[in-house]
Coordinates of C-alpha atoms in Angstrom, one line a residue:
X53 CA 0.0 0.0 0.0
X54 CA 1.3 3.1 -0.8
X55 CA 0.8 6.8 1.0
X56 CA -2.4 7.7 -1.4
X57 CA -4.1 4.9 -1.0
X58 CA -3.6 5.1 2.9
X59 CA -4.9 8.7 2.8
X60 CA -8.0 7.2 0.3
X61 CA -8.9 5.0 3.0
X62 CA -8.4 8.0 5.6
X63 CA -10.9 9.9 3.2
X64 CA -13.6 7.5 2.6
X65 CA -13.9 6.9 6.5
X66 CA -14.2 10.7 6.8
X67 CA -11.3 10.6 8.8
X68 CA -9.4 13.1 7.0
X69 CA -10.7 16.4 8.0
X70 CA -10.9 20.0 6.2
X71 CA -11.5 23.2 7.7
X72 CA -10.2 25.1 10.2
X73 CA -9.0 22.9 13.4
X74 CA -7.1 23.4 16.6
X75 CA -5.0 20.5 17.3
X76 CA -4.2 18.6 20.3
X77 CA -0.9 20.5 20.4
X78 CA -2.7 23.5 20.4
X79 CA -1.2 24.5 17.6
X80 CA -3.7 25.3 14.7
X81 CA -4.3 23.6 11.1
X82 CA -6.7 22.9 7.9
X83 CA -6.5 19.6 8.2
X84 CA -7.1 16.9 10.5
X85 CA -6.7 13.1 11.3
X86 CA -9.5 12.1 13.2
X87 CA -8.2 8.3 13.5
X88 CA -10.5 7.1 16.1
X89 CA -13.2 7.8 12.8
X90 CA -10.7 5.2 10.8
X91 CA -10.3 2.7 13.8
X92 CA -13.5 1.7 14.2
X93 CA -13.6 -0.5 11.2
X94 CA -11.8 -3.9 11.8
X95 CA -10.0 -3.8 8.7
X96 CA -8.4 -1.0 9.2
X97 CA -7.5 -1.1 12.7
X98 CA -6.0 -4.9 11.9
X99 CA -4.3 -3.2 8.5
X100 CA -2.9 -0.5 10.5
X101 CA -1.6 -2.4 13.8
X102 CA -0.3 -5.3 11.4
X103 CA 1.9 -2.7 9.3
X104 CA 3.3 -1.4 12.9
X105 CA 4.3 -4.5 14.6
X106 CA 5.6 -6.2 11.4
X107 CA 8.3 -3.7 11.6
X108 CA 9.1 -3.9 14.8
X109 CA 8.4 -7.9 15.6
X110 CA 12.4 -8.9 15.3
X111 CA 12.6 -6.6 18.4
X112 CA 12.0 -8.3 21.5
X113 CA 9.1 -6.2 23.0
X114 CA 7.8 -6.9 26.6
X115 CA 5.1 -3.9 27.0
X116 CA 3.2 -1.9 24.3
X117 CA 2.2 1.8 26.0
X118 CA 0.4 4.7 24.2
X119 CA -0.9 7.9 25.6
X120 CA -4.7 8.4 26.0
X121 CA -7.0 8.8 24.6
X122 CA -5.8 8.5 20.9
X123 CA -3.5 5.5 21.0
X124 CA -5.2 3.6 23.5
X125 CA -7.1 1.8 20.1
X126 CA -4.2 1.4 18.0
X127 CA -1.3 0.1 21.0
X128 CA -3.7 -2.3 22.4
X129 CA -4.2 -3.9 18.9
X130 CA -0.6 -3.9 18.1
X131 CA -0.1 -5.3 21.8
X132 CA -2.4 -8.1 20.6
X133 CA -0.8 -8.2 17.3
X134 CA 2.5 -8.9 19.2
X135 CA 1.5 -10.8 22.1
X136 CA 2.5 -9.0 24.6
X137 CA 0.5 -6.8 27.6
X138 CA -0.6 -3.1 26.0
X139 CA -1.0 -0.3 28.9
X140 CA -1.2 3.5 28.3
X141 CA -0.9 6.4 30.1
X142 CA -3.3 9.4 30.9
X143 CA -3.6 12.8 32.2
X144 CA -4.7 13.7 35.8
X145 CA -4.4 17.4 36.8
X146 CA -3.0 18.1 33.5
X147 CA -0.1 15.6 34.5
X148 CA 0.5 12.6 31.9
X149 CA 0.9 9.6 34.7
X150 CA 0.5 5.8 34.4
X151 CA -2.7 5.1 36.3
X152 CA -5.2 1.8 36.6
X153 CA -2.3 -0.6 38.4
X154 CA -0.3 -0.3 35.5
X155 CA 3.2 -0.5 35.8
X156 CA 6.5 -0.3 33.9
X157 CA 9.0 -2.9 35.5
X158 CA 12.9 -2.0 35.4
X159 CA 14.7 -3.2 32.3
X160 CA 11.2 -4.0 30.1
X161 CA 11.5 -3.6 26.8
X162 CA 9.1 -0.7 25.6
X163 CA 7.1 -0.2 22.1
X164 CA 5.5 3.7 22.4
X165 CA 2.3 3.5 19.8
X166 CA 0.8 7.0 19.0
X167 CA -2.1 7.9 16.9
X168 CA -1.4 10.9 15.4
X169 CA 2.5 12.8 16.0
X170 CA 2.0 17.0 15.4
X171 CA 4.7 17.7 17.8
X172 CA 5.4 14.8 19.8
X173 CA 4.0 16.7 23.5
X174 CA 2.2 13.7 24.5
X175 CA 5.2 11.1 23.3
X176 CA 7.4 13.0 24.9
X177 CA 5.7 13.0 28.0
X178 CA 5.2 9.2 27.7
X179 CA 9.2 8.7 27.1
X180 CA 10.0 10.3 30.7
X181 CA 7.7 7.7 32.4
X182 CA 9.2 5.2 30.8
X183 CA 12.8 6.6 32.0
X184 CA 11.6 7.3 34.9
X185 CA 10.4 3.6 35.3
X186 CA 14.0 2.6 34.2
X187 CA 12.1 0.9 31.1
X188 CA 14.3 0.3 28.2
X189 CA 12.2 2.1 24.5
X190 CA 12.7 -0.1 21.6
X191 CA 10.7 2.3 19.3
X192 CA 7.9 4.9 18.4
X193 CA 4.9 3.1 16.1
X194 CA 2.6 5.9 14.2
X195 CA -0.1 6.0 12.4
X196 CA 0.3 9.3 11.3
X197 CA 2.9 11.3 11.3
X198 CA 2.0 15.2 10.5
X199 CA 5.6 15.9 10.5
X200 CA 6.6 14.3 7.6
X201 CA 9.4 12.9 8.9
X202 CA 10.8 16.2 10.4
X203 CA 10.1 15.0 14.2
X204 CA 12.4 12.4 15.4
X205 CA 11.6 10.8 18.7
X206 CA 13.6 7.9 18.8
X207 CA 15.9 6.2 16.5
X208 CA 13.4 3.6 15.6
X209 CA 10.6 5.2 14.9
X210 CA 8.4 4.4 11.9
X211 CA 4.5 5.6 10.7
X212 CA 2.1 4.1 8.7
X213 CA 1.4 7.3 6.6
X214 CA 3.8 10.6 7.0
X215 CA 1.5 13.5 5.4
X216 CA 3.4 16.8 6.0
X217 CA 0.7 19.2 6.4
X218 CA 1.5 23.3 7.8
X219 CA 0.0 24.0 11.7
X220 CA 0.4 27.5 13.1
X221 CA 0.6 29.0 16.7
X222 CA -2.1 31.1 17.8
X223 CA 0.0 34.2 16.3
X224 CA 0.6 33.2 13.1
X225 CA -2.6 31.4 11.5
X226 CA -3.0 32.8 7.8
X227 CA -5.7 34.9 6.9
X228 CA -7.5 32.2 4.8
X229 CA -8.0 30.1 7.9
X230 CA -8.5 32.9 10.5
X231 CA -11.4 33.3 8.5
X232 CA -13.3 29.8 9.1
X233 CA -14.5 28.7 12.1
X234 CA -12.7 27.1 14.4
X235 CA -13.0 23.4 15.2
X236 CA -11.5 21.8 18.3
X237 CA -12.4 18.0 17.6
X238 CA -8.8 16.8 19.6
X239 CA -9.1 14.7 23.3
X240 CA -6.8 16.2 25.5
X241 CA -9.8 18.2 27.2
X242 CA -11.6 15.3 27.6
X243 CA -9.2 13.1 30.2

């Protein structure tokens, strides 16, 4: 499969988004990858999750962890994919924490599995409980990255799709899209 017919699929599930959106980053943008809209079909969780932990199934992997809300579909499937436990982490007070009994034990080897990567916040956060855990990170899995390639987290770090698409800070959105309304479709207010 090749990028266009990954964003097709993104498309036809309507989760490709136009319009005018502020991202989970903050940061603002004309389009958006509302994966959760893609996840929900079978096929192309199971197509998506297969193409992540094919690349990284040579490397011995003892945990899968993703950050809420967005990876928790796509790291527990790869988890499965894998066979090995799939945790995540989520905010309280703001504060990205490991919560529910989950824990990281010292020396596991760790896969980090993201939704969507705009400017790696929520990875980032992830990758200093993991350190702080004294867990060992094997790689970053993506289904998107909105980079294009530009935002390195780890060494090993691969996506499904990379789709380089411009996001602006509050001071600098273009005219064009200061001029449609604004759409804040993201989950970090929700935790």
């Amino acid at each position: 499969m090749d990028k266009n017919d990954i964003l097709e699929i993104f498309r036809s599930t309507g989760a490709l988004l136009e319009g005018h959106f502020v991202l989970t980053s903050g940061r603002h943008s004309e389009t958006y990858f509302q994966c959760a809209k893609v996840l929900q079909y079978s096929e192309y969780l199971t197509l998506f999750s297969r193409i992540i932990a094919d690349h990284f199934e040579n490397d011995k992997i003892d945990v899968v962890i993703s950050p809420a809300i967005g990876g928790i579909v796509i790291g527990t499937d790869v988890g499965r994919q894998l066979g090995v436990k799939a945790i995540f982490t989520e905010r309280k007070d703001g504060i990205m924490k490991l919560r529910r009994g989950f824990e990281i034990e010292e020396g596991e080897q760790i896969l980090i599995v993201e939704d969507v990567l705009t400017t790696g916040g929520s990875i980032k956060e992830v990758i200093k409980i993991v350190e702080e855990h004294k867990g060992k990170i094997v790689g970053v899995g993506l289904v998107v990255d909105r980079s294009g390639g530009s935002i390195k987290l780890h060494k090993k770090q691969m996506s499904v799709v990379e789709y380089k698409t411009p996001s602006f800070s509050e001071d600098e959105i273009p005219n064009y899209l200061a001029e449609i309304p604004v759409q804040k479709p993201g989950s970090r207010n929700i935790c």
